[in-house]
C-alpha positions as a printed Julia matrix, in Angstrom:
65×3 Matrix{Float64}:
   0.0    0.0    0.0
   1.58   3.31  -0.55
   0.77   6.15   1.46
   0.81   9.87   0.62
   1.64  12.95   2.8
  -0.08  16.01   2.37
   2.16  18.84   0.75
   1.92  22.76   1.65
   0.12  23.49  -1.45
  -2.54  20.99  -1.01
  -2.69  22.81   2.98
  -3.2   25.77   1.49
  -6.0   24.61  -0.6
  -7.44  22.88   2.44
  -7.66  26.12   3.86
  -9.06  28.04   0.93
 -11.77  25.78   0.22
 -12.66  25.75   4.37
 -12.68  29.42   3.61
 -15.25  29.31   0.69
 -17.43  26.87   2.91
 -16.73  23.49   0.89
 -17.64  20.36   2.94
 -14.95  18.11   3.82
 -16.19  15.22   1.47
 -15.82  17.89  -1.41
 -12.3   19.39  -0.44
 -11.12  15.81  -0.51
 -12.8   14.9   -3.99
 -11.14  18.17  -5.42
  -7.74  16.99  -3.69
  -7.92  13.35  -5.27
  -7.4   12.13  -1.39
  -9.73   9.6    0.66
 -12.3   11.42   2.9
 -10.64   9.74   5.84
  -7.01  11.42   5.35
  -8.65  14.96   5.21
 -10.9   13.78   8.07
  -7.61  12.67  10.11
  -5.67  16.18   8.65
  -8.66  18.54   9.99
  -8.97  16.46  13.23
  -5.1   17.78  13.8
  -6.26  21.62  14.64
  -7.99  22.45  17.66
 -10.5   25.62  16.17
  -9.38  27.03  12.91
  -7.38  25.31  10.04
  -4.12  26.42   9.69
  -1.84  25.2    6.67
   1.39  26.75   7.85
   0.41  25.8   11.44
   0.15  22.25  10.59
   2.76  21.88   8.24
   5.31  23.67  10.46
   4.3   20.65  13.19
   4.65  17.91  10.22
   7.92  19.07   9.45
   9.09  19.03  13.82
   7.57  15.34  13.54
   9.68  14.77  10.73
  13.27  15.81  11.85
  12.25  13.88  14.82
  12.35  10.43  13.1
């Protein structure tokens, strides 16, 4: 199985289409990603989604491996 991280640019667009009111099921259509990943990304912030937030604490999680 192979698995696919979420990049900044596909953040950002998380956070657009939040912005413009699109349901999750729809962001993750328009991203080509299963419902359950964007499910598991938006479960990651406590209030409001923050690309750069999130991908700043990806990238600590990273360097810790």
């Amino acid at each position: 199985m192979s698995y696919h991280h979420l990049t900044i640019t596909e953040r950002i667009k998380i956070e657009t289409y939040l912005e413009l009111s699109l349901k999750p099921i729809q962001i993750a259509r328009k991203l080509g990603v299963h419902k359950s990943t964007l499910s598991k990304e938006l479960r990651r912030c406590n209030d409001t989604y923050s690309a750069q937030a999130v991908q700043t604490h990806y990238e600590k999680l990273a360097k810790q491996k």
